[in-house]
Amino acid sequence: MCNLYSLTKGPQAILDLTRTMRNGAGNLAPQTGIFPDYAAPIVRTGADGVRELVMARWGMPCPPQYAGPPVTNIRNVKSPHWRRWLGVGSRCVVPATSFCEYEDTKPRKTPIWFALAEDRPLFVFAGVWTPWRGVRKKSEGEMDHEIFGFLTCEANAVVRPIHEKAMPVILTTPEETEAWMTAPAEEALTLQRPLPEEMLKIVARGERYDGPKELA
């Protein structure tokens, strides 16, 4: 389960990869460690139909029967809880340059970072978003939020030795992003599959944060 990722590319790279017309997220300083409940950029379709880059908070509402914390990773898209957010208006993509899974080592788990290559090219996770009102931190009280999570799938051969159960759904081309953002749900969900193993590699071990060497 991915509960940590990084994004070290600027807004123009995100706009280009995702064919996004409007930047509502600003200049975007590098984020070498994005944890649950952090604000991070997502690309979604705005209320006026224009694709836009905006900031949102990581963690979707937990199914009410579990009364648990916000859900960062979504696997069971057949669940009624998640089906409501699979329409085009609720889909988004989440820009990233690497993601982390924890190897079960002793005395403590070891962070292992995965990316498309050593220089951390940009990719996106297939995600969903929603407006939500509630309390995320007691110090903030009840307020309006825009929140997101991303899909997971079976782990490929690169991720499986570290985390055998799942990996994020990764999209690497404008065409895949377009399909996730605009296709009917049945077609879009065919993208919920492991990234081919030859497209992913381990780029760092033991670090809490990740980025190219000039940012590390």
Coordinates of N, CA and C in Angstrom, one line a residue:
M1 N 0.8 -1.2 0.0 CA 0.0 0.0 0.0 C 0.9 1.2 0.0
C2 N 0.7 2.1 -1.0 CA 1.6 3.3 -1.1 C 1.0 4.4 -0.3
N3 N 1.8 4.8 0.8 CA 1.4 5.9 1.6 C 2.5 7.0 1.6
L4 N 3.3 7.0 0.6 CA 4.4 8.0 0.5 C 4.8 8.0 -1.0
Y5 N 4.8 9.3 -1.5 CA 5.4 9.4 -2.9 C 6.0 10.8 -3.0
S6 N 6.6 11.1 -4.1 CA 7.3 12.3 -4.3 C 6.9 12.9 -5.7
L7 N 7.1 14.2 -5.8 CA 6.8 15.0 -7.0 C 7.9 16.1 -7.1
T8 N 8.8 16.0 -8.1 CA 9.9 17.0 -8.2 C 9.9 17.7 -9.5
K9 N 8.8 17.5 -10.3 CA 8.7 18.2 -11.6 C 7.8 19.4 -11.4
G10 N 8.0 20.5 -12.2 CA 7.2 21.7 -12.1 C 5.9 21.6 -12.8
P11 N 5.1 22.7 -12.7 CA 3.8 22.7 -13.3 C 3.8 22.5 -14.8
Q12 N 4.7 23.1 -15.5 CA 4.7 23.0 -17.0 C 4.8 21.6 -17.5
A13 N 5.7 20.8 -16.8 CA 5.8 19.4 -17.2 C 4.5 18.6 -17.0
I14 N 3.8 18.9 -15.9 CA 2.5 18.3 -15.6 C 1.5 18.7 -16.6
L15 N 1.4 20.0 -16.9 CA 0.4 20.5 -17.9 C 0.7 19.8 -19.3
D16 N 1.9 19.6 -19.6 CA 2.3 19.0 -20.9 C 1.9 17.6 -21.0
L17 N 2.2 16.8 -20.0 CA 2.0 15.4 -20.0 C 0.5 15.1 -20.0
T18 N -0.3 15.9 -19.2 CA -1.7 15.6 -19.0 C -2.6 16.4 -19.9
R19 N -2.0 17.2 -20.8 CA -2.8 18.1 -21.8 C -3.8 19.0 -21.0
T20 N -3.3 19.6 -20.0 CA -4.1 20.4 -19.1 C -4.0 21.9 -19.5
M21 N -5.1 22.6 -19.5 CA -5.2 23.9 -20.0 C -5.1 25.0 -18.9
R22 N -5.4 24.6 -17.6 CA -5.4 25.7 -16.6 C -4.6 25.3 -15.4
N23 N -3.8 26.2 -14.9 CA -3.0 25.9 -13.7 C -3.5 26.7 -12.5
G24 N -4.2 26.0 -11.6 CA -4.7 26.6 -10.4 C -3.9 26.2 -9.2
A25 N -2.7 25.7 -9.4 CA -1.9 25.2 -8.3 C -0.6 26.1 -8.1
G26 N -0.4 27.0 -8.9 CA 0.8 27.9 -8.7 C 2.1 27.3 -9.2
N27 N 3.2 27.7 -8.7 CA 4.5 27.4 -9.2 C 5.0 26.0 -8.7
L28 N 4.5 25.4 -7.6 CA 4.8 24.1 -7.2 C 6.2 23.8 -6.9
A29 N 6.6 24.1 -5.6 CA 7.9 23.7 -5.2 C 8.1 22.2 -5.1
P30 N 9.3 21.6 -5.3 CA 9.4 20.2 -5.3 C 8.9 19.6 -3.9
Q31 N 8.2 18.5 -4.0 CA 7.7 17.8 -2.8 C 8.4 16.4 -2.8
T32 N 9.5 16.3 -2.0 CA 10.2 15.0 -2.0 C 9.6 14.0 -1.1
G33 N 8.6 14.3 -0.3 CA 7.9 13.4 0.5 C 6.5 13.8 0.7
I34 N 5.5 13.2 0.0 CA 4.1 13.5 0.2 C 3.4 12.3 1.0
F35 N 2.9 12.7 2.1 CA 2.4 11.7 3.1 C 0.8 11.8 3.1
P36 N 0.1 10.9 3.7 CA -1.3 11.0 3.8 C -1.7 12.3 4.5
D37 N -2.8 12.9 4.0 CA -3.4 14.1 4.5 C -2.6 15.4 4.0
Y38 N -1.5 15.2 3.3 CA -0.8 16.3 2.7 C -1.6 16.9 1.5
A39 N -1.4 18.2 1.3 CA -1.9 18.8 0.1 C -0.9 18.5 -1.1
A40 N -1.5 18.1 -2.2 CA -0.6 17.8 -3.4 C -1.4 18.1 -4.6
P41 N -0.7 18.3 -5.8 CA -1.4 18.6 -7.0 C -2.2 17.4 -7.6
I42 N -3.3 17.6 -8.2 CA -4.0 16.7 -9.0 C -4.5 17.4 -10.3
V43 N -4.8 16.6 -11.3 CA -5.4 17.1 -12.5 C -6.8 16.5 -12.6
R44 N -7.8 17.4 -12.8 CA -9.2 17.0 -12.9 C -9.9 17.8 -14.0
T45 N -11.1 17.5 -14.2 CA -11.9 18.3 -15.1 C -12.7 19.3 -14.3
G46 N -12.6 20.6 -14.5 CA -13.2 21.6 -13.8 C -14.7 21.7 -14.1
A47 N -15.4 22.5 -13.3 CA -16.9 22.6 -13.4 C -17.3 23.1 -14.8
D48 N -16.4 23.8 -15.4 CA -16.7 24.4 -16.7 C -16.2 23.5 -17.9
G49 N -15.7 22.3 -17.5 CA -15.3 21.3 -18.5 C -13.8 21.4 -18.9
V50 N -13.1 22.4 -18.3 CA -11.7 22.6 -18.7 C -10.8 21.8 -17.7
R51 N -9.8 21.1 -18.3 CA -8.9 20.3 -17.5 C -8.0 21.3 -16.7
E52 N -7.9 21.0 -15.4 CA -7.1 22.0 -14.6 C -6.3 21.2 -13.6
L53 N -5.2 21.9 -13.2 CA -4.2 21.5 -12.2 C -4.6 22.2 -10.9
V54 N -4.9 21.5 -9.8 CA -5.3 22.1 -8.6 C -4.6 21.4 -7.4
M55 N -4.7 22.0 -6.2 CA -4.2 21.3 -5.0 C -5.4 20.6 -4.3
A56 N -5.2 19.4 -3.8 CA -6.2 18.7 -3.0 C -5.5 18.0 -1.9
R57 N -6.2 17.4 -1.0 CA -5.7 16.7 0.2 C -5.8 15.2 0.0
W58 N -4.7 14.5 0.4 CA -4.6 13.1 0.1 C -5.4 12.3 1.1
G59 N -6.4 11.6 0.7 CA -7.2 10.7 1.6 C -8.7 10.8 1.4
M60 N -9.3 9.8 0.8 CA -10.7 9.8 0.5 C -11.5 9.3 1.8
P61 N -12.8 9.6 1.8 CA -13.6 9.1 3.0 C -13.6 7.6 3.1
C62 N -13.4 7.1 4.3 CA -13.4 5.7 4.6 C -14.9 5.2 4.5
P63 N -15.1 3.9 4.0 CA -16.4 3.4 4.1 C -17.0 3.5 5.5
P64 N -18.2 4.0 5.6 CA -18.8 4.3 7.0 C -18.8 3.1 7.9
Q65 N -19.0 1.9 7.4 CA -19.1 0.7 8.2 C -17.8 0.4 9.0
Y66 N -16.6 1.0 8.5 CA -15.3 0.7 9.1 C -14.9 1.9 10.0
A67 N -15.5 3.0 9.8 CA -15.2 4.2 10.7 C -13.7 4.4 10.9
G68 N -12.9 4.2 9.8 CA -11.5 4.3 9.9 C -11.0 5.6 9.4
P69 N -9.6 5.7 9.3 CA -9.0 7.0 8.8 C -9.3 7.1 7.3
P70 N -8.9 8.3 6.8 CA -9.1 8.5 5.3 C -8.3 7.4 4.5
V71 N -8.8 7.1 3.4 CA -8.3 6.0 2.5 C -7.5 6.6 1.4
T72 N -6.2 6.3 1.4 CA -5.3 6.8 0.3 C -5.3 6.0 -0.9
N73 N -5.4 4.6 -0.8 CA -5.3 3.7 -1.9 C -6.6 2.9 -2.1
I74 N -7.1 2.8 -3.3 CA -8.4 2.2 -3.6 C -8.2 1.0 -4.5
R75 N -8.7 -0.2 -4.1 CA -8.5 -1.4 -4.9 C -9.8 -1.9 -5.4
N76 N -10.8 -2.0 -4.5 CA -12.1 -2.7 -4.9 C -13.0 -1.7 -5.5
V77 N -12.9 -1.5 -6.8 CA -13.7 -0.5 -7.5 C -15.1 -1.0 -7.7
K78 N -15.4 -2.3 -7.4 CA -16.8 -2.8 -7.5 C -17.6 -2.5 -6.2
S79 N -17.0 -2.0 -5.2 CA -17.7 -1.6 -4.0 C -18.6 -0.4 -4.3
P80 N -19.8 -0.4 -3.8 CA -20.7 0.7 -3.9 C -20.1 2.0 -3.4
H81 N -19.3 1.9 -2.3 CA -18.6 3.1 -1.8 C -17.8 3.8 -2.8
W82 N -17.0 3.0 -3.6 CA -16.1 3.6 -4.6 C -16.8 3.9 -5.9
R83 N -17.8 3.1 -6.3 CA -18.4 3.3 -7.6 C -18.9 4.7 -7.8
R84 N -19.4 5.3 -6.8 CA -20.0 6.7 -7.0 C -19.0 7.7 -7.5
W85 N -17.7 7.4 -7.4 CA -16.6 8.3 -7.8 C -15.9 7.8 -9.1
L86 N -16.5 6.9 -9.8 CA -15.8 6.4 -11.0 C -16.3 7.1 -12.3
G87 N -17.3 8.0 -12.2 CA -17.7 8.8 -13.3 C -16.6 9.8 -13.7
V88 N -16.7 10.3 -15.0 CA -15.7 11.2 -15.5 C -15.5 12.4 -14.6
G89 N -16.6 12.9 -14.1 CA -16.4 14.1 -13.3 C -15.7 14.0 -12.0
S90 N -15.5 12.7 -11.5 CA -14.8 12.5 -10.2 C -13.4 11.9 -10.5
R91 N -13.1 11.6 -11.7 CA -11.7 11.0 -11.9 C -10.7 12.1 -12.0
C92 N -9.5 11.8 -11.6 CA -8.4 12.7 -11.7 C -7.1 11.9 -11.9
V93 N -6.0 12.6 -12.2 CA -4.7 11.9 -12.2 C -3.8 12.7 -11.2
V94 N -2.9 11.9 -10.6 CA -2.1 12.5 -9.5 C -0.6 12.4 -10.0
P95 N 0.0 13.6 -10.2 CA 1.4 13.6 -10.7 C 2.4 13.1 -9.7
A96 N 3.4 12.4 -10.1 CA 4.4 11.8 -9.2 C 5.7 11.6 -10.0
T97 N 6.8 11.5 -9.3 CA 8.1 11.1 -9.9 C 8.6 9.9 -9.3
S98 N 8.2 9.5 -8.1 CA 8.6 8.2 -7.5 C 7.6 7.9 -6.4
F99 N 7.5 6.6 -6.0 CA 6.7 6.2 -4.9 C 7.4 5.2 -4.0
C100 N 7.0 5.1 -2.8 CA 7.7 4.3 -1.8 C 6.8 3.2 -1.2
E101 N 7.4 2.0 -1.1 CA 6.9 0.9 -0.3 C 7.9 0.5 0.7
Y102 N 7.4 -0.1 1.9 CA 8.3 -0.4 3.0 C 8.7 -1.9 3.0
E103 N 10.0 -2.2 2.9 CA 10.4 -3.5 3.1 C 10.4 -4.0 4.5
D104 N 9.9 -5.2 4.8 CA 9.7 -5.7 6.1 C 11.0 -6.2 6.7
T105 N 11.9 -5.2 7.1 CA 13.2 -5.5 7.7 C 13.1 -5.3 9.2
K106 N 14.1 -5.8 9.9 CA 14.3 -5.6 11.3 C 15.5 -4.8 11.6
P107 N 15.6 -4.0 12.6 CA 14.5 -3.7 13.6 C 13.4 -2.8 13.2
R108 N 13.6 -2.1 12.0 CA 12.6 -1.3 11.5 C 12.4 -1.5 10.0
K109 N 11.3 -1.1 9.4 CA 11.1 -1.3 8.0 C 11.9 -0.3 7.2
T110 N 12.3 -0.7 6.0 CA 13.2 0.1 5.2 C 12.4 0.7 4.0
P111 N 12.4 2.0 3.8 CA 11.7 2.6 2.7 C 12.5 2.3 1.4
I112 N 11.7 1.8 0.4 CA 12.2 1.5 -0.9 C 11.5 2.4 -1.9
W113 N 12.2 3.1 -2.8 CA 11.6 4.0 -3.7 C 11.7 3.5 -5.1
F114 N 10.6 3.6 -5.8 CA 10.4 3.1 -7.2 C 10.2 4.3 -8.1
A115 N 10.8 4.3 -9.3 CA 10.6 5.3 -10.4 C 10.7 4.7 -11.7
L116 N 10.4 5.5 -12.8 CA 10.5 5.0 -14.1 C 12.0 4.9 -14.5
A117 N 12.8 5.7 -14.0 CA 14.3 5.7 -14.3 C 15.0 6.5 -13.2
E118 N 16.3 6.5 -13.2 CA 17.1 7.2 -12.2 C 16.8 8.7 -12.1
D119 N 16.5 9.3 -13.3 CA 16.3 10.7 -13.3 C 14.8 11.1 -12.9
R120 N 14.1 10.1 -12.5 CA 12.7 10.3 -12.0 C 11.8 11.1 -13.0
P121 N 11.5 10.5 -14.2 CA 10.6 11.1 -15.1 C 9.2 11.2 -14.5
L122 N 8.4 12.1 -15.0 CA 7.1 12.3 -14.5 C 6.2 11.2 -15.0
F123 N 5.3 10.8 -14.1 CA 4.1 9.9 -14.5 C 3.0 10.4 -13.6
V124 N 1.8 9.7 -13.8 CA 0.7 10.0 -13.0 C 0.0 8.7 -12.4
F125 N -0.6 8.8 -11.3 CA -1.4 7.7 -10.8 C -2.9 8.0 -11.2
A126 N -3.6 6.9 -11.5 CA -5.0 7.0 -11.8 C -5.8 7.2 -10.5
G127 N -6.5 8.3 -10.4 CA -7.1 8.6 -9.1 C -8.6 9.1 -9.2
V128 N -9.2 9.3 -8.1 CA -10.5 9.9 -8.0 C -10.4 11.1 -6.9
W129 N -11.4 12.0 -7.0 CA -11.4 13.1 -6.1 C -12.9 13.4 -5.7
T130 N -13.0 14.2 -4.7 CA -14.4 14.6 -4.3 C -14.3 15.8 -3.4
P131 N -15.3 16.8 -3.4 CA -15.4 17.7 -2.4 C -15.9 17.0 -1.1
W132 N -15.5 17.5 0.0 CA -15.9 16.8 1.3 C -15.9 17.9 2.4
R133 N -16.8 17.8 3.3 CA -16.8 18.7 4.5 C -16.7 17.8 5.7
G134 N -15.8 18.2 6.6 CA -15.6 17.4 7.8 C -14.3 17.9 8.6
V135 N -13.9 17.1 9.5 CA -12.8 17.4 10.4 C -11.6 16.5 10.0
R136 N -10.5 17.0 9.5 CA -9.3 16.2 9.2 C -8.3 16.3 10.4
K137 N -8.3 17.5 11.0 CA -7.4 17.8 12.2 C -8.3 18.6 13.2
K138 N -8.2 18.2 14.4 CA -8.9 18.9 15.5 C -8.6 20.3 15.5
S139 N -7.4 20.7 15.2 CA -7.0 22.1 15.3 C -7.6 22.9 14.2
E140 N -8.0 22.3 13.1 CA -8.7 23.0 12.0 C -10.2 23.1 12.2
G141 N -10.8 22.1 12.9 CA -12.2 22.1 13.0 C -12.9 21.6 11.7
E142 N -14.2 21.7 11.7 CA -14.9 21.3 10.5 C -14.7 22.3 9.4
M143 N -14.4 21.8 8.2 CA -14.3 22.7 7.1 C -14.4 22.0 5.8
D144 N -14.5 22.8 4.7 CA -14.6 22.2 3.4 C -13.3 21.8 2.8
H145 N -13.2 20.6 2.2 CA -12.0 20.1 1.6 C -12.2 19.6 0.2
E146 N -11.2 19.6 -0.6 CA -11.2 18.8 -1.8 C -10.1 17.7 -1.6
I147 N -10.5 16.4 -1.8 CA -9.7 15.3 -1.4 C -9.6 14.3 -2.5
F148 N -8.5 13.5 -2.5 CA -8.3 12.5 -3.5 C -7.7 11.2 -3.0
G149 N -7.7 10.2 -3.8 CA -7.0 9.0 -3.6 C -6.7 8.4 -4.9
F150 N -5.8 7.3 -4.9 CA -5.5 6.7 -6.2 C -5.7 5.2 -6.2
L151 N -5.9 4.7 -7.3 CA -6.1 3.2 -7.5 C -4.9 2.4 -7.3
T152 N -5.1 1.2 -6.8 CA -4.0 0.2 -6.8 C -4.4 -1.0 -7.5
C153 N -3.4 -1.9 -7.8 CA -3.6 -3.1 -8.5 C -2.6 -4.2 -8.0
E154 N -2.7 -5.3 -8.7 CA -1.7 -6.4 -8.3 C -0.3 -5.8 -8.5
A155 N 0.6 -6.2 -7.6 CA 2.0 -5.8 -7.8 C 2.7 -6.5 -8.9
N156 N 3.6 -5.8 -9.6 CA 4.4 -6.4 -10.6 C 5.7 -7.0 -10.0
A157 N 6.5 -7.6 -10.9 CA 7.7 -8.4 -10.4 C 8.7 -7.5 -9.7
V158 N 8.7 -6.2 -10.0 CA 9.7 -5.3 -9.3 C 9.2 -4.9 -7.9
V159 N 7.9 -4.7 -7.7 CA 7.4 -4.3 -6.4 C 7.1 -5.5 -5.5
R160 N 6.7 -6.6 -6.1 CA 6.2 -7.7 -5.3 C 7.2 -8.2 -4.2
P161 N 8.5 -8.3 -4.5 CA 9.4 -8.7 -3.4 C 9.4 -7.8 -2.2
I162 N 9.0 -6.5 -2.4 CA 9.0 -5.5 -1.3 C 7.6 -5.5 -0.7
H163 N 6.6 -5.4 -1.6 CA 5.2 -5.3 -1.1 C 4.3 -6.2 -2.0
E164 N 4.0 -7.4 -1.6 CA 3.5 -8.4 -2.5 C 2.0 -8.2 -2.9
K165 N 1.3 -7.4 -2.1 CA -0.2 -7.3 -2.3 C -0.6 -6.3 -3.3
A166 N 0.1 -5.2 -3.5 CA -0.4 -4.2 -4.4 C 0.6 -3.2 -4.8
M167 N 0.3 -2.4 -5.8 CA 1.1 -1.3 -6.2 C 0.2 -0.2 -6.8
P168 N 0.6 1.0 -6.9 CA -0.3 2.0 -7.5 C -0.5 1.8 -9.0
V169 N -1.7 2.3 -9.5 CA -2.0 2.2 -10.9 C -1.3 3.4 -11.6
I170 N -0.3 3.1 -12.4 CA 0.6 4.2 -13.0 C 0.3 4.3 -14.5
L171 N 0.1 5.6 -14.9 CA -0.1 6.0 -16.3 C 1.1 6.8 -16.7
T172 N 1.7 6.5 -17.9 CA 2.9 7.1 -18.3 C 2.8 7.9 -19.6
T173 N 1.7 7.9 -20.3 CA 1.6 8.6 -21.6 C 0.4 9.5 -21.6
P174 N 0.4 10.5 -22.4 CA -0.8 11.4 -22.6 C -2.1 10.6 -23.0
E175 N -1.9 9.6 -23.8 CA -3.0 8.8 -24.3 C -3.6 8.0 -23.1
E176 N -2.8 7.4 -22.2 CA -3.4 6.7 -21.1 C -4.1 7.7 -20.1
T177 N -3.5 8.9 -19.9 CA -4.2 9.9 -19.1 C -5.5 10.3 -19.8
E178 N -5.6 10.5 -21.1 CA -6.8 10.8 -21.8 C -7.9 9.8 -21.6
A179 N -7.5 8.5 -21.7 CA -8.4 7.4 -21.5 C -9.0 7.4 -20.1
W180 N -8.1 7.6 -19.1 CA -8.6 7.6 -17.7 C -9.5 8.8 -17.4
M181 N -9.2 9.9 -18.0 CA -10.0 11.1 -17.7 C -11.3 11.2 -18.5
T182 N -11.4 10.5 -19.6 CA -12.6 10.7 -20.5 C -13.4 9.5 -20.9
A183 N -12.8 8.3 -20.8 CA -13.5 7.1 -21.4 C -14.6 6.7 -20.4
P184 N -15.6 5.9 -21.0 CA -16.6 5.3 -20.1 C -15.9 4.4 -19.0
A185 N -16.5 4.3 -17.9 CA -15.9 3.7 -16.7 C -15.4 2.3 -17.0
E186 N -16.1 1.5 -17.8 CA -15.7 0.1 -18.1 C -14.4 0.1 -18.8
E187 N -14.2 1.0 -19.8 CA -13.0 1.1 -20.6 C -11.9 1.7 -19.7
A188 N -12.2 2.8 -19.0 CA -11.1 3.4 -18.1 C -10.5 2.4 -17.1
L189 N -11.4 1.5 -16.6 CA -10.9 0.6 -15.5 C -10.0 -0.5 -16.1
T190 N -9.9 -0.6 -17.4 CA -8.9 -1.6 -17.9 C -7.5 -1.1 -17.7
L191 N -7.3 0.2 -17.3 CA -6.0 0.7 -16.9 C -5.6 0.3 -15.5
Q192 N -6.5 -0.3 -14.7 CA -6.2 -0.8 -13.4 C -5.4 -2.1 -13.5
R193 N -4.1 -2.0 -13.9 CA -3.3 -3.1 -14.1 C -1.8 -2.7 -13.7
P194 N -1.0 -3.7 -13.4 CA 0.4 -3.4 -13.1 C 1.2 -2.8 -14.2
L195 N 2.0 -1.9 -13.9 CA 2.9 -1.4 -14.9 C 3.9 -2.5 -15.3
P196 N 4.2 -2.6 -16.6 CA 5.1 -3.7 -17.0 C 6.5 -3.5 -16.3
E197 N 7.0 -4.7 -15.8 CA 8.1 -4.6 -14.9 C 9.4 -3.9 -15.5
E198 N 9.5 -4.0 -16.9 CA 10.7 -3.4 -17.5 C 10.6 -1.8 -17.5
M199 N 9.4 -1.3 -17.1 CA 9.3 0.2 -17.0 C 9.5 0.8 -15.7
L200 N 9.8 -0.1 -14.7 CA 9.9 0.4 -13.3 C 11.2 -0.1 -12.7
K201 N 11.8 0.7 -11.8 CA 13.1 0.3 -11.2 C 13.2 0.8 -9.8
I202 N 13.9 0.2 -8.9 CA 14.2 0.7 -7.6 C 15.3 1.8 -7.8
V203 N 15.1 3.0 -7.2 CA 16.0 4.1 -7.4 C 16.6 4.6 -6.1
A204 N 16.1 4.2 -4.9 CA 16.7 4.6 -3.6 C 16.2 3.6 -2.5
R205 N 17.0 3.5 -1.5 CA 16.7 2.6 -0.3 C 17.0 3.4 0.9
G206 N 16.1 3.2 1.9 CA 16.4 3.7 3.3 C 16.2 5.2 3.5
E207 N 15.7 5.9 2.5 CA 15.5 7.3 2.6 C 14.0 7.6 2.9
R208 N 13.8 8.6 3.7 CA 12.4 9.0 4.0 C 11.9 9.9 2.9
Y209 N 12.7 10.6 2.2 CA 12.4 11.5 1.1 C 13.1 11.1 -0.2
D210 N 12.6 11.4 -1.3 CA 13.2 11.0 -2.6 C 13.1 12.1 -3.6
G211 N 14.2 12.2 -4.4 CA 14.3 13.1 -5.5 C 15.6 12.9 -6.3
P212 N 15.7 13.5 -7.4 CA 17.0 13.4 -8.1 C 18.1 14.0 -7.2
K213 N 19.4 13.6 -7.4 CA 20.4 13.9 -6.5 C 20.6 15.4 -6.2
E214 N 20.3 16.3 -7.2 CA 20.4 17.7 -7.0 C 19.3 18.2 -6.0
L215 N 18.3 17.4 -5.8 CA 17.2 17.8 -4.9 C 17.3 17.1 -3.6
A216 N 18.1 16.0 -3.5 CA 18.1 15.2 -2.3 C 18.8 15.9 -1.1

